[in-house]
XYZ file of C-alpha atoms in Angstrom:
387
model
C -10.807 43.337 10.522
C -6.637 42.552 10.647
C -5.289 44.529 13.361
C -2.937 46.390 10.199
C -2.747 45.851 6.758
C -0.326 47.620 4.762
C -1.823 50.521 2.570
C -1.611 49.791 -0.694
C -3.549 51.707 -3.596
C -7.108 50.452 -4.305
C -8.471 48.696 -7.665
C -9.466 51.503 -9.932
C -11.620 48.729 -11.477
C -12.248 47.373 -8.511
C -15.604 46.098 -8.895
C -18.693 46.764 -6.626
C -16.728 49.320 -5.326
C -19.564 51.027 -2.135
C -18.944 53.232 0.647
C -17.960 51.427 4.032
C -19.974 51.720 7.119
C -16.974 53.480 8.623
C -17.511 55.824 5.801
C -21.161 56.493 6.563
C -20.176 56.760 10.197
C -17.935 59.444 8.788
C -20.583 61.477 7.071
C -23.305 61.251 10.283
C -19.850 63.814 12.094
C -20.773 65.885 9.567
C -24.632 65.989 10.503
C -24.476 68.157 13.415
C -22.195 70.555 11.159
C -24.376 71.178 8.911
C -26.965 71.525 11.134
C -25.317 74.300 13.354
C -24.438 76.403 10.320
C -28.508 76.269 8.568
C -29.806 77.288 11.642
C -27.452 80.204 12.124
C -27.901 81.400 8.872
C -31.837 80.272 9.268
C -31.749 82.457 12.150
C -29.915 85.427 10.765
C -32.280 85.228 7.975
C -35.544 85.428 10.325
C -34.353 88.609 11.904
C -33.464 90.418 9.130
C -29.659 89.448 8.927
C -28.973 87.971 6.113
C -26.790 89.899 5.089
C -24.033 89.807 8.020
C -24.984 86.140 7.720
C -23.868 84.871 4.467
C -19.737 85.429 4.562
C -19.915 83.144 8.258
C -21.830 80.482 6.573
C -19.819 80.345 3.096
C -17.275 79.895 5.590
C -17.679 77.835 7.923
C -19.277 75.538 5.523
C -16.139 75.470 3.460
C -14.147 74.312 6.674
C -16.378 71.694 7.073
C -16.925 70.659 3.083
C -13.362 70.404 2.525
C -12.648 68.455 5.325
C -15.262 65.998 4.342
C -13.688 65.663 0.675
C -10.264 65.602 1.413
C -11.027 62.644 3.578
C -13.209 61.366 1.102
C -11.178 60.853 -2.051
C -8.180 59.673 0.212
C -10.933 56.461 1.196
C -11.292 55.621 -2.380
C -7.966 55.188 -2.897
C -6.372 54.294 0.268
C -8.705 52.955 2.416
C -7.426 49.400 4.816
C -9.936 48.958 7.337
C -7.670 48.431 9.770
C -7.025 49.383 12.851
C -4.743 52.518 12.629
C -6.729 53.312 10.058
C -9.975 53.304 11.692
C -8.721 55.176 15.091
C -6.943 57.866 12.202
C -10.214 58.722 10.954
C -11.975 58.168 14.553
C -9.187 60.829 15.860
C -10.844 63.008 11.829
C -14.098 62.702 13.076
C -13.847 64.133 17.006
C -12.341 67.272 14.792
C -15.287 67.529 12.845
C -17.667 67.760 16.108
C -14.908 70.268 17.681
C -15.529 72.524 14.400
C -19.605 72.410 14.951
C -19.191 73.111 18.348
C -17.133 76.427 16.852
C -20.219 77.227 14.414
C -22.072 79.442 16.288
C -19.548 81.361 17.526
C -17.560 81.491 13.999
C -21.018 83.467 13.723
C -19.762 85.934 15.130
C -16.268 86.517 13.594
C -14.393 84.002 16.295
C -13.494 81.092 14.409
C -10.749 79.799 16.714
C -12.605 76.420 17.849
C -13.556 75.569 13.707
C -9.935 75.994 13.596
C -8.461 74.131 15.907
C -11.393 71.571 15.175
C -10.002 72.015 11.496
C -6.469 71.297 12.470
C -7.598 67.699 14.430
C -8.835 66.317 11.564
C -5.413 67.571 9.555
C -3.453 65.412 12.185
C -5.205 62.551 11.156
C -5.670 63.437 7.700
C -2.215 63.795 7.540
C -1.698 61.024 9.176
C -3.191 58.856 6.802
C -0.991 60.364 3.899
C 2.750 59.815 5.491
C 1.880 55.958 6.557
C 1.152 55.733 3.080
C 3.644 57.470 1.921
C 5.739 54.656 3.588
C 3.786 51.305 2.526
C 3.643 52.495 -0.914
C 5.887 53.769 -2.907
C 4.827 53.959 -6.639
C 2.370 56.770 -4.448
C 5.113 58.015 -2.436
C 5.973 61.132 -4.268
C 2.035 62.202 -4.486
C 1.296 60.751 -0.396
C 3.985 63.190 0.702
C 3.458 66.283 -1.091
C 0.081 65.447 0.257
C 1.299 65.192 3.923
C 3.611 68.382 3.664
C 0.990 71.035 1.576
C -1.435 69.984 4.158
C 0.651 70.340 6.829
C 1.986 74.438 5.417
C -1.778 75.217 4.969
C -2.805 74.560 8.319
C 0.304 76.212 10.060
C -1.105 79.387 8.550
C -5.152 78.492 9.063
C -3.513 78.628 12.907
C -1.473 81.331 12.757
C -4.216 83.257 11.752
C -5.919 83.326 14.997
C -2.821 85.679 16.216
C -3.912 87.710 14.569
C -6.927 90.442 15.744
C -10.631 89.466 14.453
C -8.398 87.058 12.165
C -7.336 88.941 10.197
C -8.657 90.659 7.323
C -10.900 88.874 4.987
C -8.893 88.675 2.312
C -6.549 86.650 4.505
C -9.452 84.117 4.359
C -9.800 83.901 0.580
C -5.813 83.807 0.259
C -5.610 80.681 2.492
C -8.289 79.124 1.056
C -6.982 79.249 -1.861
C -3.325 77.318 -0.714
C -5.711 74.586 0.369
C -7.718 73.924 -2.592
C -4.107 73.927 -4.466
C -2.865 71.329 -3.164
C -4.720 68.336 -4.566
C -3.671 69.520 -8.148
C -0.093 70.029 -6.891
C 0.177 66.958 -4.817
C -1.086 65.110 -8.458
C 0.698 67.143 -11.029
C 3.240 63.470 -11.642
C 0.384 60.784 -10.950
C -2.838 60.570 -9.912
C -4.196 58.863 -6.309
C -6.123 56.011 -7.225
C -9.845 57.086 -6.483
C -12.891 55.172 -7.563
C -14.999 56.777 -9.794
C -18.201 55.485 -8.867
C -17.248 55.158 -5.186
C -16.729 58.846 -5.423
C -20.173 59.326 -7.133
C -21.675 57.481 -4.614
C -20.252 59.456 -1.633
C -21.290 62.697 -3.396
C -24.505 61.363 -3.903
C -24.574 60.063 0.248
C -23.721 63.680 1.002
C -26.335 65.146 -0.592
C -28.970 62.988 0.485
C -27.514 64.306 4.240
C -27.404 67.983 2.946
C -31.183 66.944 1.734
C -32.099 65.217 5.076
C -31.019 68.014 6.952
C -33.141 70.732 5.048
C -36.226 67.711 6.097
C -34.762 67.703 9.751
C -34.454 71.849 9.931
C -38.338 72.262 8.147
C -39.341 69.350 10.818
C -38.836 70.956 14.013
C -39.977 74.376 12.313
C -43.274 73.143 11.717
C -42.968 70.906 15.420
C -42.898 74.804 16.886
C -45.786 76.173 14.308
C -48.123 73.358 15.364
C -47.673 73.992 18.752
C -49.333 77.779 18.179
C -51.582 76.656 15.464
C -52.227 74.679 12.749
C -53.112 76.338 9.933
C -53.350 76.524 5.924
C -50.322 78.440 4.771
C -48.076 76.287 7.909
C -49.642 72.983 5.789
C -48.957 74.359 1.990
C -45.534 75.682 2.881
C -44.992 72.122 4.435
C -45.334 70.485 1.333
C -44.279 72.416 -1.570
C -40.675 72.268 0.814
C -41.375 68.706 0.496
C -41.505 69.029 -3.274
C -38.207 71.090 -3.673
C -36.296 68.901 -1.887
C -38.651 65.433 -3.827
C -37.656 67.295 -7.400
C -33.920 68.302 -6.397
C -33.216 64.796 -5.468
C -34.645 64.155 -8.312
C -32.591 65.775 -10.939
C -29.214 65.336 -9.064
C -29.124 61.622 -9.014
C -30.628 61.384 -13.045
C -27.013 62.051 -13.907
C -24.932 59.169 -13.437
C -21.428 61.231 -12.240
C -19.572 57.617 -11.853
C -19.827 56.628 -16.065
C -18.735 60.714 -16.293
C -16.018 60.710 -13.878
C -14.499 56.990 -15.629
C -14.306 58.705 -19.125
C -12.687 62.107 -17.914
C -10.629 61.248 -14.692
C -8.828 65.307 -15.879
C -12.053 66.849 -15.344
C -12.486 65.279 -11.575
C -10.818 68.568 -9.580
C -13.902 70.606 -11.575
C -16.586 68.064 -10.865
C -15.393 67.920 -6.743
C -14.565 71.375 -6.359
C -17.830 72.383 -8.058
C -19.987 71.130 -4.979
C -19.168 73.267 -3.462
C -21.179 75.826 -4.250
C -23.995 72.247 -5.282
C -23.201 71.533 -1.176
C -23.148 74.818 -0.125
C -27.278 76.337 -1.132
C -28.765 72.431 -0.192
C -27.670 73.679 3.056
C -29.075 77.316 2.110
C -32.302 76.007 1.582
C -33.030 73.972 4.446
C -32.514 77.393 6.296
C -34.506 78.682 4.083
C -37.643 76.737 4.159
C -36.637 76.569 8.442
C -36.983 80.614 7.900
C -40.370 80.022 5.149
C -42.255 77.989 8.424
C -41.372 80.582 10.804
C -42.961 83.365 8.881
C -46.184 80.955 8.733
C -46.586 82.029 12.098
C -45.244 85.215 12.083
C -42.106 84.428 14.391
C -40.286 86.317 12.134
C -38.864 90.113 11.297
C -37.672 88.821 7.640
C -39.778 90.422 4.379
C -41.751 88.725 2.267
C -39.213 88.854 -0.644
C -36.438 88.251 1.178
C -38.058 84.637 2.427
C -38.729 83.671 -0.006
C -34.823 83.998 -1.813
C -33.789 82.057 0.894
C -35.110 79.243 -1.125
C -35.025 80.902 -4.992
C -31.628 81.615 -4.648
C -30.119 78.855 -3.753
C -32.811 76.497 -5.479
C -31.179 78.208 -8.714
C -27.862 77.698 -8.097
C -28.370 74.082 -7.426
C -29.522 73.701 -10.786
C -27.330 75.001 -12.817
C -24.061 73.622 -10.889
C -25.739 70.255 -11.653
C -25.794 71.363 -15.448
C -22.592 72.746 -15.716
C -20.509 70.345 -13.845
C -22.518 67.327 -15.562
C -21.210 69.168 -18.922
C -17.613 68.775 -19.431
C -17.998 64.874 -18.654
C -21.158 63.816 -21.050
C -24.784 65.651 -22.205
C -26.900 66.105 -19.053
C -30.228 64.700 -19.006
C -31.125 67.907 -18.234
C -30.787 70.493 -20.797
C -29.277 73.774 -20.433
C -32.382 75.706 -21.792
C -34.952 74.033 -19.756
C -32.147 74.739 -16.662
C -31.377 78.463 -18.060
C -35.405 79.748 -18.250
C -36.237 77.158 -15.098
C -33.593 79.398 -13.209
C -34.333 82.441 -14.782
C -38.180 82.066 -13.348
C -37.664 80.555 -9.586
C -35.164 84.042 -9.263
C -38.207 85.758 -10.949
C -40.690 84.808 -7.364
C -39.505 86.747 -4.756
C -40.455 89.716 -6.550
C -43.782 88.150 -6.963
C -43.943 87.521 -3.529
C -45.163 90.803 -2.091
C -47.822 90.511 -3.891
C -49.310 86.227 -3.764
C -47.556 85.231 0.134
C -44.926 83.400 0.844
C -46.967 80.108 0.345
C -47.635 80.589 -2.905
C -44.386 81.064 -4.123
C -43.007 77.829 -2.738
C -45.725 76.346 -4.380
C -44.893 77.948 -7.670
C -40.608 77.175 -7.133
C -42.312 73.003 -6.298
C -44.298 73.665 -10.015
C -41.276 74.866 -11.887
C -39.045 72.416 -10.348
C -41.750 69.595 -11.680
C -42.262 71.103 -15.492
C -38.475 70.732 -15.707
C -38.744 67.121 -14.396
C -41.580 66.314 -16.485
C -40.152 67.478 -19.626
C -36.690 65.839 -18.725
C -38.552 62.526 -18.402
C -40.895 63.131 -21.355
C -37.511 63.697 -24.166
C -35.560 60.753 -22.685
C -38.542 58.947 -23.168
C -39.196 60.294 -26.728
C -35.579 59.547 -27.253
C -36.144 56.261 -26.337
C -39.072 56.201 -28.718
C -37.783 57.668 -31.682
C -34.008 55.395 -30.842
């Protein structure tokens, strides 16, 4: 590893471009942050206060997702992996941990710690953009627009803390819109050299992290429930939850995103930004499964319909978004009519939940996903034979 290297854009067609060990370590810091927001959402659902927690969940998760995404796309274009680069990455990792520590307070309306963690992450990222501007003349204008845009919006985020209660809710969404506008504005005269297959891999790895969080949340809930006595409902919920996660993993990775991004770089913003809904829904599934396990032991105040909806709604969102994000770039492996029918049937399971119970409802969701997956695989096999 060099002490210091010249930060230049990486080759767009670089073969075998994979995630670096530093990127994998960076991702691990987000495990704590996602765990915090999922845990708080599960707690709110279990105490029949889901409505009060949805907005804070989406707001805090935006900060988590946006910080991860900003570094991911930067690192795809400028990854020198020298000492200064690693130090600035460490600064951003520290900011993630501060953000994670502030997640519980954010659910109670206090975003001070989350905003400060966001500030620390921005210091590290802006420093890297300034360095890229100095070392890479061809991309200087774009890098400087990134550095200036991120800095200006961050000043607005900090100023929001001076307002009583953080100001009105609409102000948060205005600042989100400003944050989201920075990349399109910065790259209006020249895009960064992000690698399509590297980006696809990075998003896939974050998807696995979110699925892993669901497994962890369910495991912790099962462990707690086992201590109070193991029974058939608990086993059924645990197995159905695992089947749901496995099916979603299979469906997500059935779409070769790297090829689509390579052919349609101009549609990368839609694909990248749209993943907010995919990632947030995957995190919500973990909270829903944790609530479902708690319901098996009678440790929740939520009704049966609410418990099942906490799983069914985000599962339907993931299905629809997977199709919607890939359709503009290539013909998705999962067909629209099948996705639509499956999502609609899944959304109906909460209405049947009072009659059939939580375990049977989750089994039904898992069965619908398995049917979708089986039908898709059969269509692909038939297409290969006829082709």
